[in-house]
Coordinates of C-alpha atoms and ligand atoms in Angstrom, one line a residue:
M458 CA 185.2 194.6 -65.7
V459 CA 187.0 193.8 -68.9
R460 CA 189.7 196.2 -70.1
S461 CA 192.1 195.5 -72.9
Q462 CA 195.0 197.5 -74.2
K463 CA 195.4 198.8 -77.7
I464 CA 198.0 200.8 -79.6
I465 CA 197.3 203.4 -82.3
G466 CA 200.1 205.0 -84.2
A467 CA 200.5 207.5 -87.1
S468 CA 203.2 209.2 -89.1
R469 CA 202.7 212.3 -87.0
V470 CA 201.3 212.6 -83.5
F471 CA 200.3 216.0 -82.2
I472 CA 200.6 215.7 -78.4
C473 CA 198.9 219.2 -77.9
D474 CA 201.0 219.9 -74.8
E475 CA 202.1 223.4 -74.0
G476 CA 205.1 223.3 -76.4
F477 CA 203.1 221.6 -79.1
C478 CA 205.4 218.6 -79.4
I479 CA 205.0 216.5 -82.6
L480 CA 206.2 212.9 -82.6
K481 CA 207.3 211.2 -85.8
D482 CA 206.0 207.7 -86.2
G483 CA 204.5 207.9 -82.7
G484 CA 201.9 205.9 -80.9
V485 CA 199.5 205.8 -78.0
L486 CA 198.8 202.9 -75.7
Y487 CA 195.3 203.2 -74.3
E488 CA 192.6 201.3 -72.4
S489 CA 189.7 199.9 -74.3
L490 CA 186.6 199.1 -72.4
D491 CA 184.1 196.3 -72.8
Y492 CA 181.1 198.5 -73.5
A493 CA 178.5 195.7 -73.0
Q494 CA 179.7 195.4 -69.4
S495 CA 180.5 198.9 -68.2
G496 CA 179.1 201.4 -70.7
D497 CA 180.0 204.9 -69.7
L498 CA 180.2 204.4 -66.0
Q499 CA 184.0 203.8 -66.4
S500 CA 186.5 206.0 -68.1
A501 CA 189.2 204.7 -70.4
K502 CA 192.5 206.5 -70.2
I503 CA 195.8 206.8 -72.1
L504 CA 198.4 204.6 -70.6
A505 CA 201.6 205.6 -72.5
V506 CA 202.7 207.8 -75.4
G507 CA 205.9 207.4 -77.4
D508 CA 207.6 205.8 -80.4
Y509 CA 205.2 203.4 -82.1
E510 CA 207.8 200.6 -82.6
N511 CA 208.9 200.8 -79.0
L512 CA 205.4 200.6 -77.7
T513 CA 204.6 197.6 -79.8
R514 CA 207.7 195.8 -78.6
T515 CA 207.0 196.7 -74.9
Y516 CA 203.4 195.7 -75.1
P517 CA 203.3 192.7 -77.6
N518 CA 199.9 191.6 -76.5
A519 CA 198.2 194.9 -77.3
Q520 CA 196.1 195.1 -80.5
K521 CA 197.8 197.6 -82.9
E522 CA 197.1 199.8 -85.9
F523 CA 199.3 202.4 -87.7
W524 CA 198.3 205.1 -90.1
H525 CA 200.7 206.1 -92.8
N526 CA 200.3 209.8 -93.8
G527 CA 198.1 210.0 -90.8
V528 CA 198.0 212.6 -88.1
L529 CA 196.9 211.4 -84.7
L530 CA 195.7 214.0 -82.1
P531 CA 193.3 214.3 -79.2
T532 CA 189.7 214.6 -80.4
L533 CA 188.8 218.2 -81.2
V534 CA 186.8 220.3 -78.8
N535 CA 183.9 222.5 -79.9
A536 CA 183.5 224.5 -76.7
H537 CA 180.3 226.4 -77.6
I538 CA 177.5 225.1 -79.8
H539 CA 173.7 225.4 -79.8
F540 CA 172.4 222.2 -81.2
E541 CA 168.8 223.3 -80.8
F542 CA 169.2 226.0 -83.5
S543 CA 170.4 223.5 -86.2
N544 CA 167.3 224.0 -88.3
N545 CA 168.4 227.6 -89.2
A546 CA 169.9 228.5 -92.5
T547 CA 168.6 231.9 -93.7
N548 CA 166.0 233.0 -91.1
F549 CA 168.1 235.4 -89.1
V550 CA 169.5 238.8 -90.0
Y551 CA 173.3 239.3 -89.9
G552 CA 175.5 242.3 -89.8
D553 CA 174.3 243.9 -86.6
F554 CA 173.7 242.2 -83.2
G555 CA 170.5 244.1 -82.6
Q556 CA 169.0 243.2 -85.9
W557 CA 170.0 239.6 -85.3
L558 CA 168.4 239.5 -81.9
D559 CA 165.2 241.1 -83.3
S560 CA 165.1 238.4 -86.0
V561 CA 165.7 235.6 -83.5
I562 CA 162.8 236.8 -81.4
A563 CA 160.5 237.1 -84.5
K564 CA 161.5 233.7 -86.0
R565 CA 162.6 231.6 -83.1
D566 CA 159.5 229.5 -82.9
D567 CA 159.7 228.4 -86.6
V568 CA 163.4 227.5 -86.3
L569 CA 162.8 225.5 -83.1
S570 CA 160.0 223.4 -84.5
D571 CA 160.7 219.8 -85.6
I572 CA 164.5 219.8 -84.7
T573 CA 165.0 216.1 -84.3
K574 CA 166.6 215.5 -87.7
S575 CA 168.8 218.7 -87.7
V576 CA 170.1 218.0 -84.2
S577 CA 171.1 214.5 -85.2
Q578 CA 172.8 215.9 -88.4
A579 CA 174.7 218.4 -86.3
I580 CA 175.9 215.6 -83.9
D581 CA 177.1 213.6 -87.0
S582 CA 178.9 216.6 -88.3
Q583 CA 180.8 216.9 -85.0
L584 CA 181.9 213.3 -85.1
R585 CA 182.8 213.4 -88.8
S586 CA 184.9 216.5 -88.3
G587 CA 186.9 214.9 -85.4
V588 CA 185.1 216.6 -82.5
G589 CA 184.9 214.3 -79.5
L590 CA 183.9 216.9 -76.8
V591 CA 181.3 219.6 -77.0
G592 CA 180.2 222.4 -74.7
A593 CA 176.5 222.2 -75.7
I594 CA 174.3 225.2 -74.8
S595 CA 170.8 224.1 -74.4
S596 CA 168.1 226.8 -74.1
Y597 CA 165.1 224.4 -73.8
G598 CA 166.3 220.8 -73.2
Y599 CA 165.0 219.7 -76.6
D600 CA 168.5 218.3 -77.5
M601 CA 169.1 216.4 -74.2
E602 CA 168.0 212.9 -75.3
A603 CA 169.9 213.0 -78.6
L604 CA 173.1 214.2 -77.0
R605 CA 173.1 211.8 -74.1
K606 CA 172.6 208.9 -76.5
S607 CA 175.2 210.1 -78.9
A608 CA 178.8 208.9 -79.1
L609 CA 180.1 212.4 -78.2
R610 CA 181.5 213.5 -74.8
V611 CA 179.1 216.3 -73.8
V612 CA 179.3 219.0 -71.2
Y613 CA 175.6 219.9 -71.3
F614 CA 174.8 223.5 -70.3
C615 CA 171.2 224.0 -69.2
E616 CA 170.7 227.7 -70.0
A617 CA 168.8 230.2 -67.9
M618 CA 167.3 233.3 -69.5
G619 CA 164.6 235.7 -68.5
S620 CA 164.3 239.3 -67.3
N621 CA 160.7 239.6 -66.0
P622 CA 160.8 239.5 -62.2
S623 CA 157.3 238.2 -61.9
A624 CA 158.2 235.2 -64.0
I625 CA 161.3 234.1 -62.0
D626 CA 159.6 231.4 -60.0
T627 CA 158.2 229.7 -63.2
L628 CA 161.5 230.1 -65.1
F629 CA 163.5 228.8 -62.2
S630 CA 161.3 225.7 -61.8
N631 CA 161.6 225.0 -65.5
F632 CA 165.3 225.4 -65.3
K633 CA 165.6 223.1 -62.4
A634 CA 163.5 220.4 -64.1
R635 CA 165.9 220.5 -67.1
L636 CA 169.0 220.5 -64.8
Y637 CA 167.8 217.6 -62.6
Q638 CA 166.7 215.6 -65.7
S639 CA 170.3 216.0 -67.0
M640 CA 171.7 215.0 -63.6
E641 CA 169.8 211.7 -64.0
Y642 CA 171.9 211.0 -67.1
K643 CA 175.3 212.0 -65.6
N644 CA 178.2 209.7 -66.5
T645 CA 181.8 210.0 -67.7
R646 CA 180.6 211.2 -71.1
F647 CA 177.6 213.3 -70.2
I648 CA 178.3 216.1 -67.7
P649 CA 175.5 218.4 -66.7
A650 CA 176.4 222.1 -66.4
V651 CA 174.8 225.5 -66.1
A652 CA 174.6 228.5 -68.5
L653 CA 173.5 232.1 -67.7
H654 CA 172.5 233.3 -71.2
S655 CA 173.9 236.8 -70.8
P656 CA 174.1 240.0 -68.6
Y657 CA 171.3 241.7 -70.6
S658 CA 168.8 238.8 -70.7
L659 CA 168.8 237.5 -67.2
H660 CA 167.4 239.0 -64.0
H661 CA 170.2 239.0 -61.3
I662 CA 167.9 237.3 -58.8
Y663 CA 167.2 234.5 -61.1
A664 CA 170.9 234.3 -61.8
K665 CA 171.6 234.0 -58.1
Y666 CA 169.2 231.0 -57.7
V667 CA 170.7 229.3 -60.8
L668 CA 174.3 229.8 -59.6
Q669 CA 173.4 228.3 -56.2
E670 CA 172.5 225.1 -58.0
A671 CA 175.7 225.3 -60.0
K672 CA 177.7 225.6 -56.8
K673 CA 175.8 222.8 -55.1
L674 CA 176.4 220.5 -58.0
Q675 CA 179.9 221.9 -58.7
T676 CA 179.2 222.2 -62.4
P677 CA 181.0 224.3 -65.1
I678 CA 179.4 227.6 -65.9
S679 CA 178.9 229.3 -69.3
A680 CA 177.7 232.8 -70.3
H681 CA 177.6 234.9 -73.4
F682 CA 179.6 238.0 -72.4
L683 CA 180.4 241.4 -74.0
E684 CA 179.5 240.0 -77.4
S685 CA 178.2 243.3 -78.9
Q686 CA 178.9 247.0 -78.6
H687 CA 175.2 247.4 -77.7
E688 CA 175.7 245.1 -74.7
Q689 CA 178.7 247.1 -73.6
E690 CA 176.8 250.4 -73.9
W691 CA 173.8 249.0 -72.0
L692 CA 175.9 247.7 -69.1
C693 CA 178.1 250.8 -68.9
H694 CA 175.6 253.6 -69.6
G695 CA 172.1 252.0 -69.6
S696 CA 171.5 253.4 -73.1
G697 CA 171.4 252.3 -76.8
Y698 CA 169.8 249.3 -78.5
F699 CA 169.0 247.5 -75.3
Y700 CA 167.3 250.5 -73.8
N701 CA 164.9 250.5 -76.8
F702 CA 164.7 246.7 -76.7
F703 CA 163.3 246.8 -73.1
A704 CA 161.4 250.0 -73.3
H705 CA 159.7 249.5 -76.7
T706 CA 159.8 245.8 -77.6
F707 CA 159.0 244.7 -74.1
G708 CA 157.2 247.8 -72.8
V709 CA 159.3 248.1 -69.6
P710 CA 159.0 251.6 -68.1
N711 CA 162.4 253.2 -67.5
P712 CA 164.5 250.0 -68.0
K713 CA 167.8 249.7 -66.2
P714 CA 170.6 247.0 -66.7
F715 CA 170.6 244.2 -64.2
Y716 CA 174.4 244.3 -63.9
T717 CA 177.5 246.3 -64.3
I718 CA 180.3 244.5 -66.1
Q719 CA 182.0 244.0 -62.7
S720 CA 178.9 242.8 -60.9
F721 CA 178.3 240.2 -63.6
L722 CA 181.9 238.9 -63.3
E723 CA 181.8 238.9 -59.5
Q724 CA 179.0 236.3 -59.5
F725 CA 181.5 233.6 -60.5
V726 CA 184.4 234.4 -58.1
G727 CA 185.6 231.1 -56.6
M728 CA 184.0 228.9 -59.3
E729 CA 186.3 226.6 -61.1
H730 CA 185.3 226.2 -64.8
V731 CA 183.8 229.5 -65.9
L732 CA 183.5 229.9 -69.7
L733 CA 182.7 233.4 -71.1
T734 CA 181.9 233.3 -74.8
H735 CA 182.8 236.1 -77.2
C736 CA 184.2 238.8 -75.0
L737 CA 184.7 241.0 -78.1
F738 CA 184.2 244.3 -76.2
A739 CA 186.1 243.4 -73.0
D740 CA 188.7 246.1 -72.4
K741 CA 192.1 245.7 -70.6
N742 CA 190.6 246.1 -67.1
V743 CA 187.8 243.5 -67.8
L744 CA 190.4 241.1 -69.2
E745 CA 192.5 241.6 -66.1
I746 CA 189.6 240.6 -63.8
M747 CA 189.0 237.6 -66.0
R748 CA 192.6 236.6 -65.8
E749 CA 192.9 237.0 -62.0
N750 CA 189.9 234.7 -61.6
A751 CA 191.1 232.2 -64.2
Y752 CA 187.9 232.5 -66.3
N753 CA 188.1 231.0 -69.7
I754 CA 187.2 232.7 -73.0
V755 CA 185.5 230.9 -75.9
T756 CA 185.8 232.5 -79.2
C757 CA 183.5 231.8 -82.2
P758 CA 185.1 233.8 -85.1
R759 CA 182.5 233.2 -87.9
S760 CA 179.6 234.0 -85.5
N761 CA 181.5 237.1 -84.4
R762 CA 182.0 238.3 -88.0
L763 CA 178.3 237.7 -88.9
L764 CA 176.8 239.4 -85.8
N765 CA 179.4 241.9 -84.7
N766 CA 181.9 242.5 -87.5
T767 CA 184.9 241.9 -85.4
Y768 CA 187.2 239.2 -83.9
L769 CA 188.7 238.6 -80.5
P770 CA 192.2 240.1 -80.5
L771 CA 194.4 237.1 -79.8
E772 CA 197.1 239.5 -78.6
I773 CA 195.3 239.8 -75.3
N774 CA 197.8 237.3 -73.9
T775 CA 200.9 239.2 -75.1
K776 CA 200.2 242.9 -75.5
T777 CA 198.0 243.7 -72.5
M778 CA 199.9 241.5 -70.0
P779 CA 203.6 241.4 -71.1
Q780 CA 204.6 239.9 -67.7
A781 CA 202.4 237.0 -68.7
H782 CA 201.9 235.4 -65.3
T783 CA 198.8 233.4 -65.9
L784 CA 197.6 233.6 -69.5
L785 CA 193.9 233.7 -70.3
N786 CA 192.8 230.3 -71.6
I787 CA 191.1 230.7 -75.0
A788 CA 189.0 227.9 -76.5
L789 CA 187.3 227.6 -79.8
G790 CA 183.6 227.1 -80.7
T791 CA 181.4 227.2 -83.8
D792 CA 178.4 228.7 -82.0
G793 CA 175.1 227.4 -83.4
K794 CA 173.7 227.5 -86.9
S795 CA 171.8 230.5 -85.5
S796 CA 175.0 232.5 -86.2
N797 CA 177.0 230.4 -88.6
A798 CA 176.7 228.6 -91.9
D799 CA 177.6 225.2 -90.4
V800 CA 178.9 223.8 -87.1
N801 CA 182.0 222.2 -88.5
I802 CA 185.0 222.9 -86.3
L803 CA 187.5 222.2 -89.2
E804 CA 185.9 225.0 -91.2
E805 CA 186.0 227.3 -88.1
M806 CA 189.8 226.5 -87.8
R807 CA 190.5 227.2 -91.4
F808 CA 188.5 230.4 -91.3
M809 CA 190.4 231.5 -88.2
L810 CA 193.7 231.0 -90.0
F811 CA 192.6 233.6 -92.6
A812 CA 191.1 236.0 -90.1
Y813 CA 194.3 237.0 -88.3
P814 CA 196.7 238.0 -91.1
H815 CA 199.0 239.9 -88.8
I816 CA 200.0 236.7 -86.8
E817 CA 202.8 234.6 -88.2
L818 CA 201.1 231.7 -90.0
N819 CA 202.8 228.8 -88.3
V820 CA 202.5 230.3 -84.9
L821 CA 198.8 230.9 -85.5
A822 CA 198.2 227.4 -86.8
T823 CA 199.7 225.9 -83.6
Q824 CA 197.6 228.3 -81.5
I825 CA 194.4 227.3 -83.3
L826 CA 195.1 223.6 -82.8
Q827 CA 195.7 224.2 -79.1
M828 CA 192.5 226.2 -78.8
A829 CA 190.6 223.3 -80.4
T830 CA 192.1 220.7 -78.1
R831 CA 193.8 221.3 -74.7
N832 CA 192.3 224.8 -74.1
G833 CA 188.8 223.6 -74.8
A834 CA 189.1 220.6 -72.5
K835 CA 190.7 222.7 -69.8
A836 CA 187.9 225.2 -70.0
L837 CA 185.2 222.5 -69.8
G838 CA 186.9 220.8 -66.9
I839 CA 187.6 217.6 -68.8
Q840 CA 190.8 215.6 -68.5
G841 CA 191.3 215.6 -72.2
G842 CA 192.7 217.5 -75.1
I843 CA 196.3 216.3 -74.6
L844 CA 197.9 212.9 -75.5
E845 CA 199.5 212.1 -72.1
H846 CA 199.4 209.3 -69.6
G847 CA 196.2 209.6 -67.5
Y848 CA 194.2 211.7 -70.0
N849 CA 191.0 210.4 -71.6
A850 CA 191.4 207.9 -74.4
D851 CA 189.8 210.3 -76.9
M852 CA 191.7 210.4 -80.2
V853 CA 191.2 211.1 -83.8
V854 CA 193.2 210.3 -87.0
F855 CA 193.1 212.4 -90.1
E856 CA 194.8 211.4 -93.4
I857 CA 196.8 214.1 -95.1
P858 CA 198.6 213.4 -98.3
D859 CA 202.4 213.5 -97.9
I860 CA 202.3 214.9 -94.4
E861 CA 205.5 212.8 -93.8
H862 CA 207.4 215.2 -96.0
S863 CA 206.1 218.5 -94.6
C864 CA 207.9 220.7 -92.1
Q865 CA 204.7 222.7 -91.4
E866 CA 202.5 220.0 -90.1
A867 CA 200.2 222.1 -88.0
L868 CA 199.5 224.5 -90.8
Q869 CA 199.0 221.8 -93.4
C870 CA 196.8 219.9 -91.1
I871 CA 194.4 222.8 -90.7
L872 CA 194.4 223.5 -94.4
H873 CA 193.7 220.0 -95.6
V874 CA 191.8 218.0 -93.0
K875 CA 188.3 217.0 -94.2
E876 CA 187.0 214.0 -92.3
A877 CA 188.1 211.8 -89.4
K878 CA 189.3 208.4 -90.6
R879 CA 189.5 206.9 -87.1
M880 CA 187.9 208.2 -83.9
I881 CA 188.1 206.8 -80.4
I882 CA 186.0 208.3 -77.6
N883 CA 186.4 206.9 -74.1
G884 CA 188.5 204.0 -75.4
R885 CA 185.8 203.0 -77.9
E886 CA 186.1 203.0 -81.7
I887 CA 183.4 205.3 -83.0
I888 CA 184.7 205.7 -86.6
Ligands
LIG1076 O1 176.1 233.0 -79.3 C1 175.0 233.4 -80.2 C2 174.8 234.9 -80.1 N1 174.5 235.3 -78.7 C3 173.5 234.9 -78.0 N2 172.7 233.8 -78.1 C4 172.8 232.8 -79.0 C5 173.8 232.6 -80.0 N3 173.4 231.6 -80.7 C6 172.3 231.1 -80.2 N4 171.9 231.9 -79.2 C7 170.6 231.6 -78.5 C8 170.5 231.7 -77.0 O2 171.0 230.5 -76.4 O3 169.6 232.5 -79.0 C9 168.7 232.8 -78.0 C10 169.1 232.0 -76.8 O4 168.3 230.9 -76.7 C11 169.0 234.3 -77.9 S1 168.0 235.3 -76.9 C12 166.4 235.4 -77.7
LIG1077 FE1 176.2 231.2 -78.5

């Protein structure tokens, strides 16, 4: 197998380690694979990180490039996105989760028809915005071919949903067909995984079968969790919007929730990469259970504003747990176009910067960049999101005018980045 070594450098290198170290005129030595020979069966890694001049002197045979007024960082991570809903612009109702869900059920078939072009545009928009790793939630498997053939690194979550006990066998065999199809495609850049849609939309027996598959195959797990006040009321009291949803929309006599908050969380105990998306209505006790079990949170701020009029309080790691033993790992996602105007992670990051005015600006900027790199990769179980020896050779360069003269690099980066100028995924130049 042919592997060569290359060096890429830039005026500023964001390592995205715990302390958010920034190198001036830094560089990364990485493996570059011969794709014709090995494709994605092999993974290309970072070999060394340091001063650009030093690296070029120590490895004189490595091909090299340097970006003036460039920022080099690990490729960004969009930890929660629904590609299948990319056709949507104005079909769904925003402002209340119940109204949104009613509109999804009414208009879903229109939005899901003829998605080939919009899925490919959404993939392009990930790459152009510097995203190298996605947590893709697939409800139907319609996006599988496009994603596995794309240049992205993909954790592909086959989603299970369905509450009618008499349909469980059919639903489960459809789910297994999608999961085993995705297993056929498994390689270093396409990693099959399992999603439970949510506690309100999934029968607990169906969930049990699905989780047995996840355990057997040792996949990451994702679920939408405590996204709305309605969901919280349903799980805690069996009343509210979801009572009417099941009783009237679906004609279920005397409906009852399938879970309590605790019993939903208990299903994942002992599993390694559990991603719970939204968690807007998780109280202190719920967060404590999540922390004890090292579950990850994915937050999608624009989706949360549109559907539920609120944001995840980022203080959950400081205020509720001042002793800060293990912190909750929080990653960032755009959600789908089903609950957002676009799926551009740079727009999501900028939006987030303005959504938390009580957090000091530079502190927040650093936190957002970490959420969109190391935290996302950690949640998805991928050795990426940090520029360090042994991590994936997944990197992006953005050009930012006069960044060399700024002392607020993280903040200016979020404010000004538009498009990736150079992108490397699994040691291969994509852009
Ligand atoms: O994250 C948002 C809001 N919460 C739940 N589901 C979805 C979101 N965006 C898309 N969805 C999908 C979900 O995967 O919408 C359907 C499912 O296919 C909702 S349930 C009819
Ligand atoms: Fe979602």
